[in-house]
């Protein structure tokens, strides 16, 4: 049930994309297709808030950086528009009775662009490379004890323990396949060799300025990728991104809520999808440094004292949805009734505070984060209604993650991504989880987590994950405010389907407009 310390630290880093702007078989494909018989060919030009970090498969990232590696590296599975795993390079999968061996049947006839065949040996080499690497997503292969190559078209992933997140990982970085020959090269960080729909055109690529990809003529699934060329331009400044969209220099890019009206007035199309949740982590649930926070009535009162609907309207201009749970709507753990578990009711919250013996409130130390300057006065005002006095400690922008995860703060505000249920549970619910910063160890919760881990995929696993979610909400380990939307602007000639769990859509989610 536990990940190693390095994997946990990597998992923590992998979840902050929002702040830094976060057994089945079949033969189908089409993970995020928008549908329709649109024209093919031409060039898709994307604006990314960040430059590429590396093409080394051990260092690949999700979030905004998927646009750099997804053109060249195909994945064993794909996550479709509902975040459900679908066949891709692996055509089917199945678990053994206790979910500790995952069998994958592999698509035959695929070759990497250097001529190396894609086979069981390539899968083994890639998974070992990821697991032994130092990238932030090494945890995606951490549960794999070894890879047994049954044949060129079949492998068994033998696990140290059941890992309900593994199937989802194989649809992103955990399943990215590179040529083992190229992977061993010292040039792998700058010269990717995959079997994906495109190849990097190094002659038309300048690091930090523009990355150009041309079609791989031998790709097996051309219909899912209609463009002949992909260009990705790193543009960090949001105003510059909007101007590039308006002038037609790029076809798609992320914008801010305050820019939506201007984008629409410029005849850009705007698509939104709630991704990261924002709110309070009530970290000291055991009440070791602030005894009041050890009382569930106080934690529930904090939830009820936050006017999340008004904050969303005023701070995010309504771009998002109010929630009282940390799991996204596409998650196995999601329970619709928990979105409104704690209604905004200051009088009821004061009554709970009084029942708990804290009518006069208490003092709590919280970080004043550089990335959220507008949040500090809101928290002060909302908690002040319960006589909770916040003592603020300034945190430099370059120390945000290390300070928040240090354990020194009994409570803090943050924006955190939500992906698969098990991935989220690993982040926050275990005694060793990076976002359980006070390392609270609750036997009742531990038992629910273990049951979820051991449950068979399907309805039983869904119910077990939902029990974990319900417990976290009932015990008010967090005070979520809302899921904030990622906002994607596209040109009139481009259509896109947002991708659940990721701030940036997959490359396959873009289409020329019909």
Tab-separated table of C-alpha atoms in Angstrom:
chain	number	residue	atom	x	y	z
A	1	UNK	CA	0.000	0.000	0.000
A	2	UNK	CA	2.974	2.302	0.388
A	3	UNK	CA	5.336	3.929	-2.037
A	4	UNK	CA	8.986	4.632	-1.335
A	5	UNK	CA	10.053	8.067	-0.102
A	6	UNK	CA	11.503	9.088	-3.485
A	7	UNK	CA	8.340	8.016	-5.276
A	8	UNK	CA	6.174	9.919	-2.808
A	9	UNK	CA	8.221	13.071	-3.255
A	10	UNK	CA	7.926	12.684	-7.023
A	11	UNK	CA	4.183	12.171	-6.709
A	12	UNK	CA	3.941	15.408	-4.716
A	13	UNK	CA	5.778	17.356	-7.401
A	14	UNK	CA	3.676	15.815	-10.138
A	15	UNK	CA	0.424	17.127	-8.702
A	16	UNK	CA	1.037	20.861	-8.837
A	17	UNK	CA	0.608	21.521	-12.557
A	18	UNK	CA	-2.393	23.745	-11.820
A	19	UNK	CA	-0.373	25.950	-9.494
A	20	UNK	CA	2.561	26.161	-11.895
A	21	UNK	CA	0.519	27.053	-14.924
A	22	UNK	CA	-1.467	19.363	-12.630
A	23	UNK	CA	-9.448	-6.414	-16.771
A	24	UNK	CA	-10.613	-5.215	-20.191
A	25	UNK	CA	-10.127	-6.116	-23.803
A	26	UNK	CA	-11.013	-4.736	-27.201
A	27	UNK	CA	-9.639	-3.458	-30.443
A	28	UNK	CA	-10.916	0.112	-30.581
A	29	UNK	CA	-8.897	3.300	-30.463
A	30	UNK	CA	-10.060	6.892	-30.568
A	31	UNK	CA	-9.290	8.149	-27.064
A	32	UNK	CA	-10.304	11.783	-27.310
A	33	UNK	CA	-11.733	12.213	-30.753
A	34	UNK	CA	-14.153	15.060	-31.158
A	35	UNK	CA	-16.021	13.192	-33.902
A	36	UNK	CA	-17.282	14.367	-37.260
A	37	UNK	CA	-15.791	13.939	-40.704
A	38	UNK	CA	-13.409	16.886	-40.528
A	39	UNK	CA	-10.797	17.578	-43.157
A	40	UNK	CA	-7.299	16.207	-42.648
A	41	UNK	CA	-3.837	17.546	-43.351
A	42	UNK	CA	-2.388	20.945	-42.543
A	43	UNK	CA	-0.593	22.135	-39.430
A	44	UNK	CA	-1.745	22.408	-35.829
A	45	UNK	CA	0.154	25.054	-33.855
A	46	UNK	CA	-0.146	24.989	-30.069
A	47	UNK	CA	0.953	27.492	-27.426
A	48	UNK	CA	2.302	25.965	-24.203
A	49	UNK	CA	2.861	27.874	-20.933
A	50	UNK	CA	6.105	25.926	-20.405
A	51	UNK	CA	9.117	24.872	-22.407
A	52	UNK	CA	9.887	21.173	-22.820
A	53	UNK	CA	11.890	19.678	-19.971
A	54	UNK	CA	13.230	16.515	-21.651
A	55	UNK	CA	12.470	13.784	-24.171
A	56	UNK	CA	14.000	11.141	-21.920
A	57	UNK	CA	11.098	8.755	-21.170
A	58	UNK	CA	12.238	8.593	-17.543
A	59	UNK	CA	11.769	12.354	-17.234
A	60	UNK	CA	8.485	12.858	-19.082
A	61	UNK	CA	5.745	14.878	-17.376
A	62	UNK	CA	1.987	15.171	-17.596
A	63	UNK	CA	0.213	18.553	-17.356
A	64	UNK	CA	1.160	21.027	-20.072
A	65	UNK	CA	4.216	19.098	-21.207
A	66	UNK	CA	2.248	16.247	-22.803
A	67	UNK	CA	2.182	18.315	-26.010
A	68	UNK	CA	5.936	17.817	-26.420
A	69	UNK	CA	6.195	14.059	-26.017
A	70	UNK	CA	2.817	12.659	-27.089
A	71	UNK	CA	3.495	13.292	-30.808
A	72	UNK	CA	6.538	10.980	-30.755
A	73	UNK	CA	5.863	8.470	-27.987
A	74	UNK	CA	2.847	6.206	-28.271
A	75	UNK	CA	1.525	4.613	-25.067
A	76	UNK	CA	0.551	1.058	-24.148
A	77	UNK	CA	-2.997	2.202	-23.381
A	78	UNK	CA	-4.826	5.484	-23.893
A	79	UNK	CA	-7.190	7.355	-21.593
A	80	UNK	CA	-10.293	8.344	-23.524
A	81	UNK	CA	-12.464	11.466	-23.174
A	82	UNK	CA	-13.991	9.949	-20.021
A	83	UNK	CA	-10.540	9.082	-18.615
A	84	UNK	CA	-11.218	5.379	-19.161
A	85	UNK	CA	-8.334	3.115	-20.311
A	86	UNK	CA	-8.624	1.849	-23.874
A	87	UNK	CA	-6.442	-0.473	-26.000
A	88	UNK	CA	-3.580	1.023	-27.957
A	89	UNK	CA	-0.131	-0.568	-28.260
A	90	UNK	CA	-1.490	-3.174	-25.867
A	91	UNK	CA	-4.628	-4.697	-27.361
A	92	UNK	CA	-5.977	-6.301	-24.161
A	93	UNK	CA	-5.175	-6.736	-20.494
A	94	UNK	CA	-6.225	-8.886	-17.552
A	95	UNK	CA	-5.277	-9.427	-13.909
A	96	UNK	CA	-4.765	-12.638	-11.983
A	97	UNK	CA	-7.017	-13.502	-9.011
A	98	UNK	CA	-5.315	-11.242	-6.451
A	99	UNK	CA	-4.514	-8.424	-8.913
A	100	UNK	CA	-0.754	-8.790	-8.500
A	101	UNK	CA	0.022	-9.882	-12.080
A	102	UNK	CA	-1.098	-7.805	-15.047
A	103	UNK	CA	-1.035	-9.590	-18.402
A	104	UNK	CA	-0.727	-7.441	-21.544
A	105	UNK	CA	-1.237	-8.636	-25.104
A	106	UNK	CA	0.760	-6.413	-27.488
A	107	UNK	CA	-0.030	-5.159	-30.963
A	108	UNK	CA	2.091	-6.932	-33.552
A	109	UNK	CA	3.981	-5.268	-36.413
A	110	UNK	CA	4.836	-1.901	-34.794
A	111	UNK	CA	8.344	-0.537	-35.268
A	112	UNK	CA	10.100	2.445	-33.774
A	113	UNK	CA	11.282	5.025	-36.284
A	114	UNK	CA	14.875	3.724	-36.023
A	115	UNK	CA	13.683	0.284	-37.177
A	116	UNK	CA	13.770	-1.354	-33.736
A	117	UNK	CA	10.723	-3.607	-33.273
A	118	UNK	CA	8.151	-2.915	-30.587
A	119	UNK	CA	7.803	-6.131	-28.590
A	120	UNK	CA	7.809	-7.556	-25.090
A	121	UNK	CA	11.509	-6.820	-24.658
A	122	UNK	CA	10.879	-3.155	-25.513
A	123	UNK	CA	8.103	-2.961	-22.917
A	124	UNK	CA	10.403	-4.442	-20.302
A	125	UNK	CA	13.221	-2.008	-21.161
A	126	UNK	CA	10.925	1.028	-21.017
A	127	UNK	CA	9.268	0.156	-17.707
A	128	UNK	CA	12.626	-0.587	-16.081
A	129	UNK	CA	14.042	2.673	-17.457
A	130	UNK	CA	11.144	4.640	-15.950
A	131	UNK	CA	11.261	2.848	-12.586
A	132	UNK	CA	15.016	3.282	-12.201
A	133	UNK	CA	15.033	6.879	-13.403
A	134	UNK	CA	14.847	10.033	-11.330
A	135	UNK	CA	11.875	11.671	-13.028
A	136	UNK	CA	8.856	12.867	-11.082
A	137	UNK	CA	6.710	10.086	-12.580
A	138	UNK	CA	8.946	7.157	-11.657
A	139	UNK	CA	6.237	6.232	-9.141
A	140	UNK	CA	4.084	5.059	-12.069
A	141	UNK	CA	6.300	1.965	-12.351
A	142	UNK	CA	7.144	1.663	-8.651
A	143	UNK	CA	4.780	-1.249	-7.984
A	144	UNK	CA	6.282	-3.379	-10.791
A	145	UNK	CA	8.631	-5.961	-9.267
A	146	UNK	CA	9.615	-7.369	-12.650
A	147	UNK	CA	8.450	-7.705	-16.245
A	148	UNK	CA	8.194	-11.227	-17.604
A	149	UNK	CA	8.472	-11.409	-21.402
A	150	UNK	CA	6.184	-14.314	-22.306
A	151	UNK	CA	6.605	-13.779	-26.043
A	152	UNK	CA	7.226	-10.887	-28.443
A	153	UNK	CA	3.509	-10.026	-28.165
A	154	UNK	CA	2.821	-10.784	-24.489
A	155	UNK	CA	4.197	-9.643	-21.125
A	156	UNK	CA	3.319	-10.142	-17.467
A	157	UNK	CA	3.854	-7.222	-15.087
A	158	UNK	CA	4.476	-8.818	-11.701
A	159	UNK	CA	3.681	-6.390	-8.895
A	160	UNK	CA	4.870	-6.053	-5.320
A	161	UNK	CA	1.221	-5.486	-4.342
A	162	UNK	CA	-2.053	-4.696	-6.085
A	163	UNK	CA	-1.895	-1.260	-7.718
A	164	UNK	CA	-5.320	0.079	-8.810
A	165	UNK	CA	-3.643	3.053	-10.488
A	166	UNK	CA	-1.384	1.077	-12.813
A	167	UNK	CA	-3.875	0.712	-15.677
A	168	UNK	CA	-4.299	4.493	-15.749
A	169	UNK	CA	-0.540	5.115	-15.597
A	170	UNK	CA	-0.089	2.970	-18.722
A	171	UNK	CA	-2.180	5.537	-20.603
A	172	UNK	CA	0.247	8.352	-19.836
A	173	UNK	CA	3.932	8.483	-18.831
A	174	UNK	CA	3.853	4.980	-17.341
A	175	UNK	CA	3.036	3.541	-20.760
A	176	UNK	CA	5.154	5.764	-23.019
A	177	UNK	CA	7.274	3.600	-25.309
A	178	UNK	CA	10.619	4.650	-26.792
A	179	UNK	CA	13.102	2.677	-28.851
A	180	UNK	CA	15.290	0.793	-26.340
A	181	UNK	CA	18.255	1.485	-28.612
A	182	UNK	CA	17.699	5.246	-28.472
A	183	UNK	CA	16.812	5.129	-24.776
A	184	UNK	CA	20.327	3.947	-24.017
A	185	UNK	CA	21.834	6.861	-25.944
A	186	UNK	CA	23.245	9.922	-24.139
A	187	UNK	CA	21.252	12.041	-26.605
A	188	UNK	CA	17.838	10.740	-25.547
A	189	UNK	CA	16.911	13.970	-23.716
A	190	UNK	CA	17.067	15.946	-26.957
A	191	UNK	CA	16.584	13.284	-29.640
A	192	UNK	CA	13.451	11.199	-29.099
A	193	UNK	CA	12.856	8.004	-31.046
A	194	UNK	CA	9.392	6.555	-30.663
A	195	UNK	CA	6.715	4.824	-32.706
A	196	UNK	CA	4.120	7.563	-32.346
A	197	UNK	CA	2.137	9.432	-35.004
A	198	UNK	CA	4.883	12.045	-35.543
A	199	UNK	CA	8.647	12.478	-35.573
A	200	UNK	CA	10.562	15.450	-34.199
A	201	UNK	CA	11.956	17.586	-37.031
A	202	UNK	CA	15.196	18.738	-35.417
A	203	UNK	CA	16.030	21.002	-38.354
A	204	UNK	CA	12.853	23.003	-37.705
A	205	UNK	CA	13.138	22.886	-33.913
A	206	UNK	CA	14.746	25.444	-31.610
A	207	UNK	CA	14.662	24.701	-27.896
A	208	UNK	CA	12.721	27.367	-26.027
A	209	UNK	CA	11.178	28.739	-29.208
A	210	UNK	CA	9.514	26.105	-31.385
A	211	UNK	CA	9.219	22.326	-31.642
A	212	UNK	CA	8.142	20.913	-34.997
A	213	UNK	CA	6.808	17.402	-35.635
A	214	UNK	CA	6.147	15.802	-39.010
A	215	UNK	CA	3.976	12.786	-39.719
A	216	UNK	CA	5.364	9.297	-39.141
A	217	UNK	CA	4.335	7.578	-42.411
A	218	UNK	CA	4.494	4.124	-40.813
A	219	UNK	CA	2.212	4.877	-37.856
A	220	UNK	CA	-0.467	2.210	-37.498
A	221	UNK	CA	-3.376	4.475	-36.486
A	222	UNK	CA	-3.175	7.531	-38.745
A	223	UNK	CA	-6.933	8.224	-38.626
A	224	UNK	CA	-6.736	9.385	-35.009
A	225	UNK	CA	-4.215	12.107	-35.927
A	226	UNK	CA	-5.503	14.223	-38.831
A	227	UNK	CA	-2.726	16.824	-38.984
A	228	UNK	CA	0.351	16.457	-41.191
A	229	UNK	CA	2.420	18.656	-38.911
A	230	UNK	CA	2.367	19.697	-35.244
A	231	UNK	CA	4.134	22.824	-33.978
A	232	UNK	CA	4.418	23.620	-30.264
A	233	UNK	CA	5.527	27.089	-29.184
A	234	UNK	CA	6.395	27.730	-25.519
A	235	UNK	CA	4.790	31.089	-24.564
A	236	UNK	CA	4.952	31.683	-20.813
A	237	UNK	CA	3.161	35.040	-20.673
A	238	UNK	CA	-0.632	34.643	-20.747
A	239	UNK	CA	-1.143	37.989	-22.513
A	240	UNK	CA	1.338	36.998	-25.204
A	241	UNK	CA	-0.485	33.677	-25.616
A	242	UNK	CA	-3.803	35.426	-26.071
A	243	UNK	CA	-2.300	37.825	-28.598
A	244	UNK	CA	-0.786	34.890	-30.513
A	245	UNK	CA	-4.224	33.281	-30.627
A	246	UNK	CA	-5.939	36.476	-31.765
A	247	UNK	CA	-3.370	37.084	-34.515
A	248	UNK	CA	-3.553	33.507	-35.795
A	249	UNK	CA	0.044	32.629	-34.901
A	250	UNK	CA	-1.226	29.659	-32.899
A	251	UNK	CA	-4.393	27.558	-33.118
A	252	UNK	CA	-4.897	26.687	-29.448
A	253	UNK	CA	-3.650	27.614	-25.990
A	254	UNK	CA	-4.621	28.088	-22.350
A	255	UNK	CA	-6.017	31.436	-21.207
A	256	UNK	CA	-7.260	32.891	-17.911
A	257	UNK	CA	-10.835	33.473	-16.765
A	258	UNK	CA	-10.447	37.233	-17.097
A	259	UNK	CA	-9.543	36.798	-20.786
A	260	UNK	CA	-12.602	34.757	-21.822
A	261	UNK	CA	-14.712	37.719	-22.972
A	262	UNK	CA	-11.847	39.209	-24.957
A	263	UNK	CA	-11.158	35.835	-26.577
A	264	UNK	CA	-14.793	35.337	-27.544
A	265	UNK	CA	-14.987	38.892	-28.881
A	266	UNK	CA	-12.048	37.981	-31.126
A	267	UNK	CA	-14.050	35.018	-32.475
A	268	UNK	CA	-11.979	32.444	-30.649
A	269	UNK	CA	-13.764	29.378	-29.349
A	270	UNK	CA	-13.492	28.704	-25.620
A	271	UNK	CA	-13.662	25.249	-24.005
A	272	UNK	CA	-13.562	24.641	-20.260
A	273	UNK	CA	-13.192	21.655	-17.954
A	274	UNK	CA	-12.903	21.597	-14.127
A	275	UNK	CA	-9.498	20.120	-13.309
A	276	UNK	CA	-7.758	21.110	-10.057
A	277	UNK	CA	-9.559	21.505	-6.748
A	278	UNK	CA	-8.748	24.485	-4.554
A	279	UNK	CA	-9.388	24.882	-0.854
A	280	UNK	CA	-8.043	24.246	2.629
A	281	UNK	CA	-6.003	21.301	3.836
A	282	UNK	CA	-6.865	20.850	7.508
A	283	UNK	CA	-3.574	19.075	8.065
A	284	UNK	CA	-3.428	18.787	11.856
A	285	UNK	CA	-6.360	16.367	12.046
A	286	UNK	CA	-4.924	14.798	15.197
A	287	UNK	CA	-4.740	18.169	16.976
A	288	UNK	CA	-1.066	17.869	17.912
A	289	UNK	CA	-0.181	21.546	17.456
A	290	UNK	CA	-3.691	23.043	17.319
A	291	UNK	CA	-5.929	20.889	19.556
A	292	UNK	CA	-9.103	22.409	18.102
A	293	UNK	CA	-8.353	20.910	14.680
A	294	UNK	CA	-8.401	17.456	16.239
A	295	UNK	CA	-12.153	17.830	16.812
A	296	UNK	CA	-14.211	16.826	13.769
A	297	UNK	CA	-16.865	19.376	14.728
A	298	UNK	CA	-14.350	22.180	14.300
A	299	UNK	CA	-13.219	20.831	10.939
A	300	UNK	CA	-16.840	20.580	9.783
A	301	UNK	CA	-17.487	24.112	11.022
A	302	UNK	CA	-14.597	25.371	8.889
A	303	UNK	CA	-16.202	23.740	5.854
A	304	UNK	CA	-19.536	25.411	6.598
A	305	UNK	CA	-17.973	28.843	7.138
A	306	UNK	CA	-16.578	29.096	3.603
A	307	UNK	CA	-18.823	30.801	1.036
A	308	UNK	CA	-17.306	28.884	-1.864
A	309	UNK	CA	-19.987	29.897	-4.357
A	310	UNK	CA	-19.275	33.614	-3.878
A	311	UNK	CA	-15.533	33.069	-3.967
A	312	UNK	CA	-15.812	31.157	-7.242
A	313	UNK	CA	-17.946	33.881	-8.823
A	314	UNK	CA	-15.705	36.731	-7.711
A	315	UNK	CA	-12.264	35.156	-7.877
A	316	UNK	CA	-12.604	32.776	-10.829
A	317	UNK	CA	-15.481	34.587	-12.591
A	318	UNK	CA	-17.550	31.434	-12.241
A	319	UNK	CA	-15.079	29.268	-14.166
A	320	UNK	CA	-15.393	26.090	-12.120
A	321	UNK	CA	-17.809	24.208	-9.881
A	322	UNK	CA	-18.316	24.203	-6.108
A	323	UNK	CA	-17.480	20.957	-4.314
A	324	UNK	CA	-16.871	19.471	-0.871
A	325	UNK	CA	-14.835	16.504	-2.141
A	326	UNK	CA	-11.315	16.304	-3.526
A	327	UNK	CA	-12.059	13.693	-6.218
A	328	UNK	CA	-13.005	14.725	-9.758
A	329	UNK	CA	-16.256	13.754	-11.501
A	330	UNK	CA	-14.556	11.113	-13.670
A	331	UNK	CA	-12.979	9.417	-10.653
A	332	UNK	CA	-13.992	5.987	-9.355
A	333	UNK	CA	-14.234	7.605	-5.932
A	334	UNK	CA	-16.603	10.398	-6.953
A	335	UNK	CA	-19.944	10.544	-5.088
A	336	UNK	CA	-22.325	13.188	-6.456
A	337	UNK	CA	-24.056	13.796	-3.127
A	338	UNK	CA	-20.784	14.849	-1.514
A	339	UNK	CA	-20.433	17.976	-3.655
A	340	UNK	CA	-22.912	19.730	-1.325
A	341	UNK	CA	-22.167	17.972	1.935
A	342	UNK	CA	-21.458	21.199	3.816
A	343	UNK	CA	-23.774	24.084	2.956
A	344	UNK	CA	-22.581	27.610	3.658
A	345	UNK	CA	-24.126	28.326	7.066
A	346	UNK	CA	-22.164	30.490	9.481
A	347	UNK	CA	-24.751	30.155	12.276
A	348	UNK	CA	-24.634	26.362	12.123
A	349	UNK	CA	-20.837	26.525	11.996
A	350	UNK	CA	-20.752	28.714	15.136
A	351	UNK	CA	-23.013	26.206	16.886
A	352	UNK	CA	-20.571	23.405	16.113
A	353	UNK	CA	-17.674	25.513	17.365
A	354	UNK	CA	-19.554	26.134	20.606
A	355	UNK	CA	-20.400	22.444	21.045
A	356	UNK	CA	-16.713	21.627	20.612
A	357	UNK	CA	-15.756	24.206	23.256
A	358	UNK	CA	-14.210	26.709	20.850
A	359	UNK	CA	-16.806	29.468	20.660
A	360	UNK	CA	-14.010	31.984	21.242
A	361	UNK	CA	-11.985	30.491	18.418
A	362	UNK	CA	-8.256	29.833	18.314
A	363	UNK	CA	-5.102	30.832	16.449
A	364	UNK	CA	-3.613	28.879	13.549
A	365	UNK	CA	-0.389	29.332	11.578
A	366	UNK	CA	-0.834	29.325	7.789
A	367	UNK	CA	1.513	30.003	4.851
A	368	UNK	CA	1.039	33.201	2.872
A	369	UNK	CA	1.765	31.794	-0.583
A	370	UNK	CA	3.216	34.003	-3.297
A	371	UNK	CA	1.131	32.263	-5.953
A	372	UNK	CA	-2.181	33.173	-4.296
A	373	UNK	CA	-1.990	36.796	-3.079
A	374	UNK	CA	-5.764	37.296	-3.337
A	375	UNK	CA	-6.508	34.289	-1.109
A	376	UNK	CA	-5.053	35.601	2.158
A	377	UNK	CA	-7.719	38.260	2.913
A	378	UNK	CA	-10.514	35.883	1.899
A	379	UNK	CA	-9.382	33.191	4.332
A	380	UNK	CA	-8.891	35.776	7.055
A	381	UNK	CA	-12.418	37.113	6.597
A	382	UNK	CA	-14.157	33.733	6.273
A	383	UNK	CA	-12.439	32.104	9.253
A	384	UNK	CA	-12.737	35.296	11.245
A	385	UNK	CA	-16.491	34.725	11.408
A	386	UNK	CA	-15.680	31.747	13.679
A	387	UNK	CA	-13.160	33.742	15.721
A	388	UNK	CA	-10.342	31.779	14.136
A	389	UNK	CA	-7.324	34.082	13.950
A	390	UNK	CA	-4.790	33.322	11.237
A	391	UNK	CA	-1.127	33.990	11.848
A	392	UNK	CA	0.522	34.289	8.433
A	393	UNK	CA	4.034	33.245	7.485
A	394	UNK	CA	5.386	34.533	4.172
A	395	UNK	CA	6.606	31.800	1.831
A	396	UNK	CA	8.865	32.647	-1.155
A	397	UNK	CA	7.590	31.467	-4.522
A	398	UNK	CA	10.594	29.181	-5.088
A	399	UNK	CA	9.993	27.462	-1.732
A	400	UNK	CA	6.227	26.931	-2.036
A	401	UNK	CA	6.177	23.144	-2.370
A	402	UNK	CA	8.911	22.383	0.163
A	403	UNK	CA	7.359	24.692	2.754
A	404	UNK	CA	3.800	23.469	2.285
A	405	UNK	CA	4.919	19.837	2.520
A	406	UNK	CA	7.237	20.462	5.474
A	407	UNK	CA	4.548	19.721	8.055
A	408	UNK	CA	4.984	22.988	9.928
A	409	UNK	CA	1.573	24.357	8.959
A	410	UNK	CA	-1.532	22.966	10.736
A	411	UNK	CA	-3.684	24.288	7.897
A	412	UNK	CA	-2.996	25.706	4.430
A	413	UNK	CA	-4.630	26.684	1.145
A	414	UNK	CA	-3.572	25.016	-2.080
A	415	UNK	CA	-4.577	24.036	-5.613
A	416	UNK	CA	-4.131	20.316	-6.258
A	417	UNK	CA	-4.758	18.157	-9.295
A	418	UNK	CA	-7.101	15.168	-9.196
A	419	UNK	CA	-6.445	12.154	-11.413
A	420	UNK	CA	-7.354	8.500	-10.856
A	421	UNK	CA	-8.879	7.560	-7.493
A	422	UNK	CA	-5.910	5.476	-6.384
A	423	UNK	CA	-3.446	8.154	-7.488
A	424	UNK	CA	-5.306	10.716	-5.373
A	425	UNK	CA	-5.514	8.371	-2.380
A	426	UNK	CA	-1.752	7.829	-2.600
A	427	UNK	CA	-1.263	11.594	-2.524
A	428	UNK	CA	-3.346	12.384	0.538
A	429	UNK	CA	-4.731	9.471	2.565
A	430	UNK	CA	-1.836	7.290	3.722
A	431	UNK	CA	0.298	7.985	6.812
A	432	UNK	CA	3.219	8.395	4.372
A	433	UNK	CA	1.351	10.436	1.736
A	434	UNK	CA	3.134	13.680	0.797
A	435	UNK	CA	-0.051	15.747	1.130
A	436	UNK	CA	-0.882	14.221	4.524
A	437	UNK	CA	1.687	16.660	5.831
A	438	UNK	CA	1.083	15.960	9.539
A	439	UNK	CA	1.401	12.204	8.818
A	440	UNK	CA	-1.881	11.430	10.565
A	441	UNK	CA	-2.329	7.666	10.912
A	442	UNK	CA	-5.976	6.659	11.195
A	443	UNK	CA	-6.643	2.878	11.483
A	444	UNK	CA	-10.229	3.200	10.245
A	445	UNK	CA	-9.140	5.041	7.122
A	446	UNK	CA	-6.211	2.659	6.600
A	447	UNK	CA	-8.606	-0.293	6.567
A	448	UNK	CA	-10.790	1.378	3.938
A	449	UNK	CA	-7.748	2.134	1.786
A	450	UNK	CA	-6.500	-1.452	2.029
A	451	UNK	CA	-9.931	-2.740	1.020
A	452	UNK	CA	-9.918	-0.424	-2.007
A	453	UNK	CA	-6.461	-1.608	-3.007
A	454	UNK	CA	-7.417	-5.289	-2.861
A	455	UNK	CA	-10.839	-4.949	-4.510
A	456	UNK	CA	-11.253	-6.381	-8.005
A	457	UNK	CA	-11.552	-3.794	-10.807
A	458	UNK	CA	-15.145	-2.916	-11.555
A	459	UNK	CA	-18.132	-2.261	-9.301
A	460	UNK	CA	-16.465	-3.656	-6.167
A	461	UNK	CA	-13.437	-1.424	-6.573
A	462	UNK	CA	-15.610	1.608	-7.360
A	463	UNK	CA	-17.610	1.114	-4.154
A	464	UNK	CA	-14.448	0.671	-2.094
A	465	UNK	CA	-12.930	3.871	-3.492
A	466	UNK	CA	-16.178	5.741	-2.790
A	467	UNK	CA	-16.086	4.588	0.828
A	468	UNK	CA	-12.661	6.174	1.205
A	469	UNK	CA	-13.982	9.413	-0.284
A	470	UNK	CA	-17.067	9.405	1.963
A	471	UNK	CA	-14.903	8.884	5.046
A	472	UNK	CA	-12.598	11.779	4.115
A	473	UNK	CA	-15.562	14.121	3.606
A	474	UNK	CA	-17.417	12.981	6.747
A	475	UNK	CA	-14.277	13.479	8.795
A	476	UNK	CA	-13.514	16.810	7.104
A	477	UNK	CA	-9.849	16.216	6.408
A	478	UNK	CA	-10.163	19.012	3.866
A	479	UNK	CA	-12.335	22.033	3.214
A	480	UNK	CA	-12.510	22.096	-0.618
A	481	UNK	CA	-13.982	25.218	-2.215
A	482	UNK	CA	-14.322	24.358	-5.886
A	483	UNK	CA	-12.812	22.663	-8.906
A	484	UNK	CA	-11.326	25.430	-11.019
A	485	UNK	CA	-11.640	25.117	-14.793
A	486	UNK	CA	-8.849	24.906	-17.277
A	487	UNK	CA	-9.751	27.254	-20.154
A	488	UNK	CA	-8.666	26.437	-23.698
A	489	UNK	CA	-9.054	28.950	-26.530
A	490	UNK	CA	-8.959	27.733	-30.116
A	491	UNK	CA	-9.167	29.319	-33.542
A	492	UNK	CA	-12.332	28.992	-35.626
A	493	UNK	CA	-10.649	26.307	-37.730
A	494	UNK	CA	-9.779	24.140	-34.716
A	495	UNK	CA	-11.894	22.081	-32.357
A	496	UNK	CA	-10.769	20.355	-29.175
A	497	UNK	CA	-12.061	18.017	-26.497
A	498	UNK	CA	-10.666	18.836	-23.029
A	499	UNK	CA	-9.013	15.877	-21.319
A	500	UNK	CA	-10.223	14.877	-17.851
A	501	UNK	CA	-7.486	14.918	-15.202
A	502	UNK	CA	-5.088	17.001	-17.307
A	503	UNK	CA	-4.824	20.735	-17.803
A	504	UNK	CA	-3.798	20.292	-21.456
A	505	UNK	CA	-5.718	18.086	-23.931
A	506	UNK	CA	-4.020	15.118	-25.569
A	507	UNK	CA	-2.674	15.702	-29.077
A	508	UNK	CA	-5.305	13.249	-30.368
A	509	UNK	CA	-8.059	15.478	-28.937
A	510	UNK	CA	-7.537	18.186	-31.593
A	511	UNK	CA	-9.325	18.196	-34.933
A	512	UNK	CA	-9.769	20.581	-37.846
A	513	UNK	CA	-13.237	22.103	-37.534
A	514	UNK	CA	-15.851	20.393	-39.690
